[in-house]
Coordinates of C-alpha atoms in Angstrom, one line a residue:
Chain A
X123 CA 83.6 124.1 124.1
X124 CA 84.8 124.8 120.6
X125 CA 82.3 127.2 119.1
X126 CA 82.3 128.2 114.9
X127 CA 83.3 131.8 114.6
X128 CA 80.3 134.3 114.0
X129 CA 82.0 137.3 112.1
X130 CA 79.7 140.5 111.9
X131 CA 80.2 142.6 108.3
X132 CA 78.2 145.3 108.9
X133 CA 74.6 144.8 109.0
X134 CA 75.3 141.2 107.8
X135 CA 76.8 138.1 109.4
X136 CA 79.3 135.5 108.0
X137 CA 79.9 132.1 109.2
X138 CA 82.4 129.7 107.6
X139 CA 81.8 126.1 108.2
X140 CA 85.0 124.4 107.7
X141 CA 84.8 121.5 110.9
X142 CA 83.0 117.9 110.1
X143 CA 80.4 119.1 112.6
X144 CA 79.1 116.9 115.4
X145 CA 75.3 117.9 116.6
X146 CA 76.1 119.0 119.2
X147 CA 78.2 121.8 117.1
X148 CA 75.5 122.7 114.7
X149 CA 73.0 123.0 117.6
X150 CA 75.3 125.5 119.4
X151 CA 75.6 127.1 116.0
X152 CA 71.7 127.5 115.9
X153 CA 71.9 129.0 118.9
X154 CA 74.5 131.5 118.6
X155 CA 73.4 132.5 115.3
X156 CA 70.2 133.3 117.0
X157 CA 71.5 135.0 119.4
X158 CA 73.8 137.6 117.6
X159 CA 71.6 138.4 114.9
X160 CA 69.1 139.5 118.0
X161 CA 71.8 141.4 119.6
X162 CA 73.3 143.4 116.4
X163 CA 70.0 143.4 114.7
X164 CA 71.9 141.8 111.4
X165 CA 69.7 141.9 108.5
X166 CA 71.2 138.9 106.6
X167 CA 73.5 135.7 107.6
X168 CA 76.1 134.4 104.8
X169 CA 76.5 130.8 105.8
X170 CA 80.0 129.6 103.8
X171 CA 79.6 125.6 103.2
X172 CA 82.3 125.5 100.5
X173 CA 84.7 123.1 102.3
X174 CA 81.5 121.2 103.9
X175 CA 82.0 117.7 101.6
X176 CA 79.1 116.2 103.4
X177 CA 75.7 117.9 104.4
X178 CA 73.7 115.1 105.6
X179 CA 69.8 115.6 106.9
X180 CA 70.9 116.8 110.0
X181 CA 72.8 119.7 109.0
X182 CA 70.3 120.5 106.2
X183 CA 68.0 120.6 108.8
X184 CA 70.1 123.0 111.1
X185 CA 70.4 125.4 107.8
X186 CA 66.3 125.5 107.2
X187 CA 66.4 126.3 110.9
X188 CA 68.8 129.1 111.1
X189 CA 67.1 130.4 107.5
X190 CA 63.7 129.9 109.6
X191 CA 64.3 131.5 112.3
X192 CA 66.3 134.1 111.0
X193 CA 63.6 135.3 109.2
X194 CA 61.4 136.0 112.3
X195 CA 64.0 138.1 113.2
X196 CA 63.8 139.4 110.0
X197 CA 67.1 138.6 108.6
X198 CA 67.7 137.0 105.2
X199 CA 69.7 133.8 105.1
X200 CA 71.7 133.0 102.1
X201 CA 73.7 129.3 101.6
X202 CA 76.8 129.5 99.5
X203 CA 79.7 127.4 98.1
X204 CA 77.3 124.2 98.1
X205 CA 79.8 121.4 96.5
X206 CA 78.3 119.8 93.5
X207 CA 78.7 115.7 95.1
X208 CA 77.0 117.2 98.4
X209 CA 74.0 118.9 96.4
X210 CA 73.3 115.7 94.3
X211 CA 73.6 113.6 97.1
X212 CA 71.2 116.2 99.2
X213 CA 68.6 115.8 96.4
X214 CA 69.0 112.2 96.7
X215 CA 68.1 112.3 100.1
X216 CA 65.1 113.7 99.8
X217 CA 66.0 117.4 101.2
X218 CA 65.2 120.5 98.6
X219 CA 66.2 123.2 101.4
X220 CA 63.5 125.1 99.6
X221 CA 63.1 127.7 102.2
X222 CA 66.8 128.4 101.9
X223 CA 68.4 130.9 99.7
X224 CA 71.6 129.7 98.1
X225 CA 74.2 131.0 95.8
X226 CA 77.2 129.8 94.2
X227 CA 80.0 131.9 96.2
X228 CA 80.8 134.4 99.0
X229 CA 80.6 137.0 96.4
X230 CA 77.7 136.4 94.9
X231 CA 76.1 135.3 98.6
X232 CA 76.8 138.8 99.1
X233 CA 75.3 140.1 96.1
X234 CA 72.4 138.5 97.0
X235 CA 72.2 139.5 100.6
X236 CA 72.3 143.2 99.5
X237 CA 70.0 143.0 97.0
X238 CA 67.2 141.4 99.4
X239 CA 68.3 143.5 102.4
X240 CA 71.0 146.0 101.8
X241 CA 69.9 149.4 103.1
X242 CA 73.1 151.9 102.7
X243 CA 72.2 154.4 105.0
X244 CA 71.3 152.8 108.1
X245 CA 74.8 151.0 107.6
X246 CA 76.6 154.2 107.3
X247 CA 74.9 155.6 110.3
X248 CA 76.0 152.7 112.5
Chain B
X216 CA 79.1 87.5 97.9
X217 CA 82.8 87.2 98.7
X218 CA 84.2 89.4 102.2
X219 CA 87.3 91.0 102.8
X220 CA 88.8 93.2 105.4
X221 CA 86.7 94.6 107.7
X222 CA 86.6 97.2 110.5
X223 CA 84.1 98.0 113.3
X224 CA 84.0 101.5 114.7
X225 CA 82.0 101.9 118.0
X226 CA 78.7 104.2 118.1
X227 CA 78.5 105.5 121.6
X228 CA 78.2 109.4 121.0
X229 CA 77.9 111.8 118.3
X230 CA 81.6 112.5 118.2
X231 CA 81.5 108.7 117.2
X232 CA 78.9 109.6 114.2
X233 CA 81.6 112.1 112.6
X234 CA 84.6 109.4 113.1
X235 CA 82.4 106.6 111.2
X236 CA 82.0 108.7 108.6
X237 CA 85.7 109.8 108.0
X238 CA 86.5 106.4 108.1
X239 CA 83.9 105.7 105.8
X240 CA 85.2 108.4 103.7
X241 CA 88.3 106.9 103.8
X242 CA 87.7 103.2 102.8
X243 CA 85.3 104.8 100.1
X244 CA 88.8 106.9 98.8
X245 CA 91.0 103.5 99.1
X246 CA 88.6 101.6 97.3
X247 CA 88.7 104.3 94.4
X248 CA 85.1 105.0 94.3
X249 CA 84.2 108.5 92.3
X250 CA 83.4 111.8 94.4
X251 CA 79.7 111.6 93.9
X252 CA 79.5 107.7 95.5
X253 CA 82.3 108.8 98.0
X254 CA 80.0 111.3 99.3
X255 CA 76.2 109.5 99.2
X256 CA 78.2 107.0 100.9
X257 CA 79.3 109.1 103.7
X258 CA 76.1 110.6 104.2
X259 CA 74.5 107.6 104.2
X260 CA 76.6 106.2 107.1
X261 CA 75.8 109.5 108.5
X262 CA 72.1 109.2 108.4
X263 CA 72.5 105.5 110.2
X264 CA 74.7 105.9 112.5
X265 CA 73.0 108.3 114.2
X266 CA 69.9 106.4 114.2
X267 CA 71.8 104.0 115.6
X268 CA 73.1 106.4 118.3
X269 CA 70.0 108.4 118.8
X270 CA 66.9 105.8 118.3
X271 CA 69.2 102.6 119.2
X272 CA 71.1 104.2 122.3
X273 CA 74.2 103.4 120.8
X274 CA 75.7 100.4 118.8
X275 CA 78.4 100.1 116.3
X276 CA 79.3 99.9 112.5
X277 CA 81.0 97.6 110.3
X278 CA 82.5 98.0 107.2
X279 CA 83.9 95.9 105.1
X280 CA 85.1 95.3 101.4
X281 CA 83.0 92.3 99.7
X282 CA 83.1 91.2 95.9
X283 CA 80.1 90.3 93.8
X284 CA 81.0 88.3 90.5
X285 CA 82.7 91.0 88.3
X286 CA 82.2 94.1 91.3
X287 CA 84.0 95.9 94.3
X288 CA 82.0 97.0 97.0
X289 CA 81.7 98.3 100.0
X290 CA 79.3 96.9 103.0
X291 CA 78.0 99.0 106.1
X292 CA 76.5 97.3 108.5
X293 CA 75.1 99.0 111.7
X294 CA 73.8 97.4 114.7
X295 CA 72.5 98.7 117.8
X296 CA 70.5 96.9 120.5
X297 CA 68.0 99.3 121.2
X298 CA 64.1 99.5 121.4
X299 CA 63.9 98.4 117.3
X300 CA 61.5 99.7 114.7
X301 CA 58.0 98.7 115.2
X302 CA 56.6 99.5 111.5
X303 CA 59.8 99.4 109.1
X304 CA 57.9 100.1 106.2
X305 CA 56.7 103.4 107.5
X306 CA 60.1 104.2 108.6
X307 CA 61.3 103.5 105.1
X308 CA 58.4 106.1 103.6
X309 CA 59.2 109.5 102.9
X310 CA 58.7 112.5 100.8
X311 CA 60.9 114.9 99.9
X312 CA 61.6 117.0 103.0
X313 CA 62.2 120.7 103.0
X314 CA 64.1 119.6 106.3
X315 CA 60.9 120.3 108.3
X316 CA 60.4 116.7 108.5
X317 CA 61.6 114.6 112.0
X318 CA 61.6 110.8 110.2
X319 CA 64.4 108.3 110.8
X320 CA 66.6 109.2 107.5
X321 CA 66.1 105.8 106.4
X322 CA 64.1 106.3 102.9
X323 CA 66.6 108.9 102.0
X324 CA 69.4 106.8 103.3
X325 CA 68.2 103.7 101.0
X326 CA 68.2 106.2 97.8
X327 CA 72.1 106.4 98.4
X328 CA 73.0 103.1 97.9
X329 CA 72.3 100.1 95.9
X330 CA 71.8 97.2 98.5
X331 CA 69.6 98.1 101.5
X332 CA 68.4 95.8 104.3
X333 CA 66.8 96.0 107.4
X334 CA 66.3 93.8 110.3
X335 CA 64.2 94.8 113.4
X336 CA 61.9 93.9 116.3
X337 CA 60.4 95.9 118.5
X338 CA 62.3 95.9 121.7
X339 CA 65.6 93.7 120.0
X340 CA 67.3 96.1 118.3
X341 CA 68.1 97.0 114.6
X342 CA 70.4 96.1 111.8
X343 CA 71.0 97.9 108.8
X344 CA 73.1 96.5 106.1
X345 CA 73.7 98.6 102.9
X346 CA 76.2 98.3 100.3
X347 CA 77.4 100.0 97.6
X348 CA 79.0 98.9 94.3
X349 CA 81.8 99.9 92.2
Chain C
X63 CA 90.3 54.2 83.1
X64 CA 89.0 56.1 79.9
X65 CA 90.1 55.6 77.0
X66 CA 89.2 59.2 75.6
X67 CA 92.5 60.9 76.8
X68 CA 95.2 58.2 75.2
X69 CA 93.0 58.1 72.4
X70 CA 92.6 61.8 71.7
X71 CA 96.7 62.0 72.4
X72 CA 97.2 59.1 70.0
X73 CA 94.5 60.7 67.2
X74 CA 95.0 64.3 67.5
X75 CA 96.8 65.4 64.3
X76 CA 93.3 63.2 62.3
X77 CA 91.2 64.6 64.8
X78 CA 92.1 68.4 64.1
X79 CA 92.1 67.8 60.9
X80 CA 88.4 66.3 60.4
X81 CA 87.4 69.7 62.3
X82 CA 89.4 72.1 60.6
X83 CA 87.0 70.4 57.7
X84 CA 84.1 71.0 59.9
X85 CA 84.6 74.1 61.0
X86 CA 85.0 75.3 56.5
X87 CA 81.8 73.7 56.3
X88 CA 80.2 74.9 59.2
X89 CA 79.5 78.7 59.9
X90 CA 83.4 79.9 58.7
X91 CA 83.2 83.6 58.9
X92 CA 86.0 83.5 57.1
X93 CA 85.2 87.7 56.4
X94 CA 85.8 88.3 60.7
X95 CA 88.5 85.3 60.8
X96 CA 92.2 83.8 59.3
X97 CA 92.8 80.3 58.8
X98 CA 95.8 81.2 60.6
X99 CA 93.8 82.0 63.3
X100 CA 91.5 79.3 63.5
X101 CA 94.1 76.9 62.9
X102 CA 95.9 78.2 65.7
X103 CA 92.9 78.5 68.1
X104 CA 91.9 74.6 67.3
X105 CA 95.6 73.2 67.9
X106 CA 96.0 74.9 71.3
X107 CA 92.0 74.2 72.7
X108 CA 92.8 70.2 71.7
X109 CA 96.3 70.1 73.2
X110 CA 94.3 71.8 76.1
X111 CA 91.3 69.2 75.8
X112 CA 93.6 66.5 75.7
X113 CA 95.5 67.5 79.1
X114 CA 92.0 68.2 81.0
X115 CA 90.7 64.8 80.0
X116 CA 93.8 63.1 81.3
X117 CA 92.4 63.7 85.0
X118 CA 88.8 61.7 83.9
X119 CA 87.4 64.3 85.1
X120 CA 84.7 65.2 82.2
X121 CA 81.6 66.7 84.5
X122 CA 83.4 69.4 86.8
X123 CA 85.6 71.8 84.5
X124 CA 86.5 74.3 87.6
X125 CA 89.4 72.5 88.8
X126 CA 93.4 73.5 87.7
X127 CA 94.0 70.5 85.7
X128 CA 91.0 72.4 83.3
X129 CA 92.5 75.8 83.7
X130 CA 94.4 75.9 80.2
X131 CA 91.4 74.7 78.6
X132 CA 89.2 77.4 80.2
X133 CA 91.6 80.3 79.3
X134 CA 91.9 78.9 75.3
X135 CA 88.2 79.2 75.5
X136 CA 87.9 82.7 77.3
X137 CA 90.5 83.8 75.0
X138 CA 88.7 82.6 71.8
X139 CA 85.3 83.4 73.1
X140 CA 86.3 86.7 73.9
X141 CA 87.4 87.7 71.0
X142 CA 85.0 86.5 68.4
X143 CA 82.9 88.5 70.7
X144 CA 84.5 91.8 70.0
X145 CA 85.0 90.4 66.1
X146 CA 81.3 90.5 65.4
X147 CA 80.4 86.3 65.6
X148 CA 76.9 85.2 66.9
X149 CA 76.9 83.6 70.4
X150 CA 75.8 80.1 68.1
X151 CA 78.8 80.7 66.0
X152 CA 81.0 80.7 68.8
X153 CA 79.7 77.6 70.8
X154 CA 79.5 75.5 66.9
X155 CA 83.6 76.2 67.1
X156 CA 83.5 73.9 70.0
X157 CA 80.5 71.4 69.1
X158 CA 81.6 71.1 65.5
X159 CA 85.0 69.2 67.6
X160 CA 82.0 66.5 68.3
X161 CA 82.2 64.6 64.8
X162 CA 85.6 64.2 64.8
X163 CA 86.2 62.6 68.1
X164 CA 83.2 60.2 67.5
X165 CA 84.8 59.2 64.7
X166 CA 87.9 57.8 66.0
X167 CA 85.9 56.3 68.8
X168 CA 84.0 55.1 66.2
X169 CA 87.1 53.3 64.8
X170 CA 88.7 52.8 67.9
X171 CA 86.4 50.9 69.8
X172 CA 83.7 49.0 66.9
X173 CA 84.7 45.8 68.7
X174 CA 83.8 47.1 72.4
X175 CA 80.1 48.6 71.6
X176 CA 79.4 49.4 75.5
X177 CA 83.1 51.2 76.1
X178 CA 82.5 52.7 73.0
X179 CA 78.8 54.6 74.1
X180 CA 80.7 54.7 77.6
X181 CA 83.5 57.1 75.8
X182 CA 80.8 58.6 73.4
X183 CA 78.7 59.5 76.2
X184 CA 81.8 61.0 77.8
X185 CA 83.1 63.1 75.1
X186 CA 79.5 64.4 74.8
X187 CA 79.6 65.8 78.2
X188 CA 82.6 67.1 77.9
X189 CA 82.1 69.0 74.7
X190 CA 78.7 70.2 75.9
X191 CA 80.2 71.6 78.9
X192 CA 83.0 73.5 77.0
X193 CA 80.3 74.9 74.4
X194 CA 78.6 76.8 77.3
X195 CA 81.5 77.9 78.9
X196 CA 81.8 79.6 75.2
X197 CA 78.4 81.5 75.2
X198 CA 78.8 82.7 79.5
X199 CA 82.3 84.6 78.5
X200 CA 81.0 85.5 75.0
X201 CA 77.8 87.1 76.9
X202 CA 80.0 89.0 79.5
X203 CA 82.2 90.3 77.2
X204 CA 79.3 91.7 75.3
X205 CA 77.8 93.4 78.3
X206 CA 80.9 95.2 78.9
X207 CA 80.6 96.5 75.2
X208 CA 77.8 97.8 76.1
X209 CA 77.9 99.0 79.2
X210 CA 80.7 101.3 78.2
X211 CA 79.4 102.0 74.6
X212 CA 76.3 103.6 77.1
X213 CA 78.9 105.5 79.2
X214 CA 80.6 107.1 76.3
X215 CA 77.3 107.7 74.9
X216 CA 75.6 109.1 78.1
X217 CA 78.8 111.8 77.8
X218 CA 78.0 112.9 74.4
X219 CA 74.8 113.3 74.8
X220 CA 74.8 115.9 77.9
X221 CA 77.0 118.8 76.7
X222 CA 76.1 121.6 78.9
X223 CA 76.9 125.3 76.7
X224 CA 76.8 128.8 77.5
X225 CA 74.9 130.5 76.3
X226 CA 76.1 134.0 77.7
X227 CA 77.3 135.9 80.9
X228 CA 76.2 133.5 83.4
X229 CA 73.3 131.7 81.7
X230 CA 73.9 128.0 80.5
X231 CA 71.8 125.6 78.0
X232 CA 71.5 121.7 78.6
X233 CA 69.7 120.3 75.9
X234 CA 68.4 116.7 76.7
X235 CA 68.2 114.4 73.4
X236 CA 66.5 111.1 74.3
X237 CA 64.9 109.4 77.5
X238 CA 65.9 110.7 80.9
X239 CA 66.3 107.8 83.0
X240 CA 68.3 107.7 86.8
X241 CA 71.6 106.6 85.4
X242 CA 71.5 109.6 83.0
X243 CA 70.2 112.0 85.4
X244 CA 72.9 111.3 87.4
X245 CA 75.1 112.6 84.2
X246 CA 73.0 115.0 83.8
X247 CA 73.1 116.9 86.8
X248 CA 77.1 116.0 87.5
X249 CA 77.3 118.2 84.1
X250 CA 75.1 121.0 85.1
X251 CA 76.6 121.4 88.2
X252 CA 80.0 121.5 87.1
X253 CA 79.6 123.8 84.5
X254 CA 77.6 126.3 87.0
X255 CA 81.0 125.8 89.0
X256 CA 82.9 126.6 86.1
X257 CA 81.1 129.7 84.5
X258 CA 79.7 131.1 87.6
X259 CA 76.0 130.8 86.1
X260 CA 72.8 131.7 87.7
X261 CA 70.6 130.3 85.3
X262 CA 70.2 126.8 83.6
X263 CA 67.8 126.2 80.7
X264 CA 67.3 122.9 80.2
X265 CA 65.8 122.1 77.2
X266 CA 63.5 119.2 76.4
X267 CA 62.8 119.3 72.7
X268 CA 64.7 116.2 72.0
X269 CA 62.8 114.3 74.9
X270 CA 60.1 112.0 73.5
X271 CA 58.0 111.7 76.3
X272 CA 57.7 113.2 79.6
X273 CA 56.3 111.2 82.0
X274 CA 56.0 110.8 86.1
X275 CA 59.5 109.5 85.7
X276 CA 61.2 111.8 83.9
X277 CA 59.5 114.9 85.6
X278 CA 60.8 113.2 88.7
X279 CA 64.2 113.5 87.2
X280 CA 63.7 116.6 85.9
X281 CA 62.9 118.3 89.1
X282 CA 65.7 116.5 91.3
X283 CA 68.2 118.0 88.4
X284 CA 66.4 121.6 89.5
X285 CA 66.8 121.0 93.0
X286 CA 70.4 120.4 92.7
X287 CA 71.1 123.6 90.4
X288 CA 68.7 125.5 93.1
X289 CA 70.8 124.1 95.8
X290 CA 74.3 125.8 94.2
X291 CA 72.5 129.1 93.6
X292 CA 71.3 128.4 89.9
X293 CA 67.7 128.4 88.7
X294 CA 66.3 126.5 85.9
X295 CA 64.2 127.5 83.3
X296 CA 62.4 124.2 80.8
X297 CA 62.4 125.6 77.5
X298 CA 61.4 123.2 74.3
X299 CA 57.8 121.8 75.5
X300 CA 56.0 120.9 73.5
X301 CA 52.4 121.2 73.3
X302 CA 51.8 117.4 73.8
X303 CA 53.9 117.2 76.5
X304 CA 52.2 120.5 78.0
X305 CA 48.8 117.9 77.8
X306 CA 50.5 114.9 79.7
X307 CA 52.3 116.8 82.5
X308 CA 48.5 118.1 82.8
X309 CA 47.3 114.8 82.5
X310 CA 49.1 112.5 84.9
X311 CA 48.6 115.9 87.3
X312 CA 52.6 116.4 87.6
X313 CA 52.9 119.0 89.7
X314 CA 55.9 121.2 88.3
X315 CA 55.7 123.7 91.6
X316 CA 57.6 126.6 90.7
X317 CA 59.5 126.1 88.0
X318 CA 59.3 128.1 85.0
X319 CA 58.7 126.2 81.8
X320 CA 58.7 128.0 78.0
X321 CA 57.8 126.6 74.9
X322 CA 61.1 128.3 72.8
X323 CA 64.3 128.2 74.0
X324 CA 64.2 131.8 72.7
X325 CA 61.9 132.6 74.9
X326 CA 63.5 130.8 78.0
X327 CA 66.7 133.0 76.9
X328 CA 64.9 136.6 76.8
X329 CA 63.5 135.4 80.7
X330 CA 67.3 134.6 81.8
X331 CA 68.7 138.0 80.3
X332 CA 66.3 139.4 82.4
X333 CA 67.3 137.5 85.5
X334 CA 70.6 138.2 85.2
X335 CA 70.0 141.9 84.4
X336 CA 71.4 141.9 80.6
X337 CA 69.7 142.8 77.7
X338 CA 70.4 142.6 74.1
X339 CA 70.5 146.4 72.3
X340 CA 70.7 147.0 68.5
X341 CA 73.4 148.6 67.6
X342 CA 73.1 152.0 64.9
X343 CA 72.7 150.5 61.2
X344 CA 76.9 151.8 60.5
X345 CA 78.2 149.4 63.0
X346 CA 76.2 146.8 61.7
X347 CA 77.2 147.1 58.3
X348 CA 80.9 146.2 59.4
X349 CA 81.9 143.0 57.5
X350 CA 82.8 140.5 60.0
X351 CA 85.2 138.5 58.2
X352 CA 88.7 139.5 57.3
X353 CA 89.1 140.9 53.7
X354 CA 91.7 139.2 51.9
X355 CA 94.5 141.4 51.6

């Protein structure tokens, strides 16, 4: 079954969403995610939604999720490249994401991520 | 309200959900309607098809172009023939969500557009018809 | 068989003429239109009248044979609209047609007195119907005006500036309803897009009131900034509006909200790590226009 690639960047991971996602896709997502932050002990997850034009409430709910549970494993989560149509139309629909953290780009996802969990030595010791 | 041309797209699985809304999309694009309606459209059809697919057990959608006086628009209608809503109004209440929330989509789904209506019965299905204007 | 249409045919030159009096004694305008025009206007809507009446058909105007007449009126209503005439002004052009035709009829017919209210009666329908056909298309044109006077105006009125590295201002002048939220926050997001900001201050001196409503707005234009990695500051509330928020118990969460937009900029320097140093009294002295040479 197609899967969406789960690229590991140190102590961080990045996923690109670029697919019009069915459920069962993002729910696989979920799980992988989950899985590999476990395995590598990430400390962060960059989650690219810049070519994403829709995000409806079951994909904002799959990105509260991963931020949720994420966390327990303590990782950060940070949201970038939200398109300005799909974050009015989220607002519209009621979702804030408020327990996700978001940011306009990759670079400044990363920025973010390294600021809230960036911790140079134990990467270099890897 | 006048109606033009019309296309039904079957809701039988959830890769059904993501080929009603790229044909959504597209209609929305024909039609000439700005990004920002483009996508709450989309969504929209999003949200209610898969109610239709996961609460109804499957149905379909329609869409079709319609003209109101002086406007364009764009009709969705969705049917399915499952168990129906029991209390719509509830259905239709919601708050905002930090994505926590279970709830049908339907309050949210009714902020995207300008016409919203819902039929249902407990036990004979649901119809959901929402336009939205030029 | 009428006798308006062979009548009207027969009479037209006497019967544009005895309005073309009316219509100079009436509401003339003549400071938003030309005799030219008006002249020109009444000859085409008779000819028109005349052809429509030929059917007997004086109750349902929708049909073809009443299409020419329709257009003459949509035409003329249309644009007296867009030259400034009253809606009354409009429909008297038509009603004003009223005297002339009775007289004629009056004329025509003294020896048949029940033809003659039969035809009266008629004409009366007929001239009704085309006076309100006047004021719809007058109306509808005048919405449009409106409606896009408001657009144009809705885009003036949210200019979105940048204030420095990565920090925008939105200052709001006048009520924040949904259709200019929806501006509002298409703005804000684009220009976060577009300078790569991470902080918004949106500024609410110019907003009279801030109610449920507009705090509803307000905080669905935050969500959306939040949403694309930008965070909001409210700068410009004003004491009175720091009472009703507290009054009608609107919950503003966590959103941070300064009285000066000086004060909202200090907090975003500090967000985005900048600061603002003086430089040594030398540089400052530096003239900062050119000398003339």
């Amino acid at each position: 079954m197609e899967r969406i690639p789960i690229l590991r960047m140190g102590q961080f991971l990045l996923v690109t969403i670029q697919v019009d996602m069915h459920d069962r896709l993002a729910v696989q997502l979920q799980d992988d995610l989950t899985q590999r932050i476990s395995e590598w002990s990430s400390r962060g997850v960059l989650i690219d939604i810049s070519t994403l034009e829709i995000v409806d409430s079951f994909i904002g709910r799959m990105l509260a999720n991963i931020a949720a549970m994420a966390r327990v494993l303590d990782a950060e989560t940070v949201v970038v490249g939200m398109q300005p149509a799909v974050a009015i139309t989220l607002v519209e629909l009621g979702m804030s994401l408020a327990g996700v953290r978001t940011a306009l780009n990759v670079e400044s996802g990363m920025e973010l991520l390294y600021e809230l969990r960036g911790d140079f030595h134990s990467e270099m010791s890897e | 309200m006048k109606s033009g041309r019309q296309e039904t797209v079957p809701i039988g699985n959830s890769a059904d959900v993501v080929l009603a809304r790229q044909k959504v999309r597209q209609w929305a694009i024909e039609m000439k309607f700005t990004l920002v309606d483009q996508t709450k459209l989309v969504t929209a059809a999003s949200e209610l098809a898969r109610n239709a697919l996961e609460h109804g057990k499957g149905g379909q959608m329609i869409i079709e172009q319609v003209e109101n006086s002086a406007k364009n628009g764009l009709k969705l209608v969705f049917e399915d023939r499952g168990p129906g809503i029991k209390d719509v109004e509830a259905a239709l209440r919601d708050g905002f969500t930090t994505g926590g929330g279970m709830g049908l989509g339907l309050g949210g789904s009714k902020r995207l557009v300008n016409d919203f209506e819902i039929q249902s019965e407990a036990g004979k299905g649901t119809r959901v018809t929402v336009v939205r204007w030029k | 068989m009428s006798k308006l249409p062979e009548l009207i045919k027969k009479h037209e030159e006497e019967i544009r003429a005895d309005w073309l009096k009316q219509l100079s004694t009436a509401t003339r305008r003549s400071d938003l239109i030309s005799d030219e025009e008006i002249k020109t206007q009444s000859r085409e809507l008779l000819a028109a009248i005349a052809d429509g009446v030929k059917t007997g058909e004086v109750r349902n105007l929708d049909g073809p044979e009443w299409a020419p007449a329709r257009e003459v009126l949509n035409a003329v209503s249309t644009s007296r609209a867009k030259q400034g005439f009253t809606p009354s002004e409009t429909a008297t052009f038509v009603l004003s047609l009223k005297q002339p035709v009775f007289s004629v009829l009056r004329k025509q017919l003294a020896s048949t007195p029940d033809v003659m209210f039969d035809e009266v009666w008629r004409a009366t329908l007929l001239l009704d119907k085309l006076a309100l056909l006047t004021v719809d298309s007058f109306l509808q044109t005048r919405e449009q005006l409106i409606r896009r006077q408001q657009e144009e105006l809705m885009e003036l009125s949210t200019p979105v500036v940048k204030l420095w590295d990565g920090i925008l201002a939105l200052p709001i002048i006048g009520t924040l309803d949904s259709a200019r939220t929806q501006v509002v926050m298409e703005s804000l997001l684009q220009a976060v897009v577009q300078t790569n900001s991470k902080v918004a201050i949106i500024d609410i001196t110019g907003v009279p009131t801030v109610d449920t409503l507009v705090a509803q707005h307000l905080l669905k234009t935050i969500t959306a900034a939040r949403l694309m990695g930008a965070d909001c500051i409210i700068s410009g509330v004003r004491p009175q509006i720091a009472q009703t928020i507290v009054h009608l118990g609107i919950d503003l969460a966590n959103v941070i909200t300064k009285a000066k937009l000086s004060d909202a900029f200090a907090l975003a320097l500090q967000r985005t790590n900048q600061t603002v140093v003086k430089v040594n009294a030398e540089g400052a002295r530096k003239p900062f226009f050119k000398k003339e040479e």
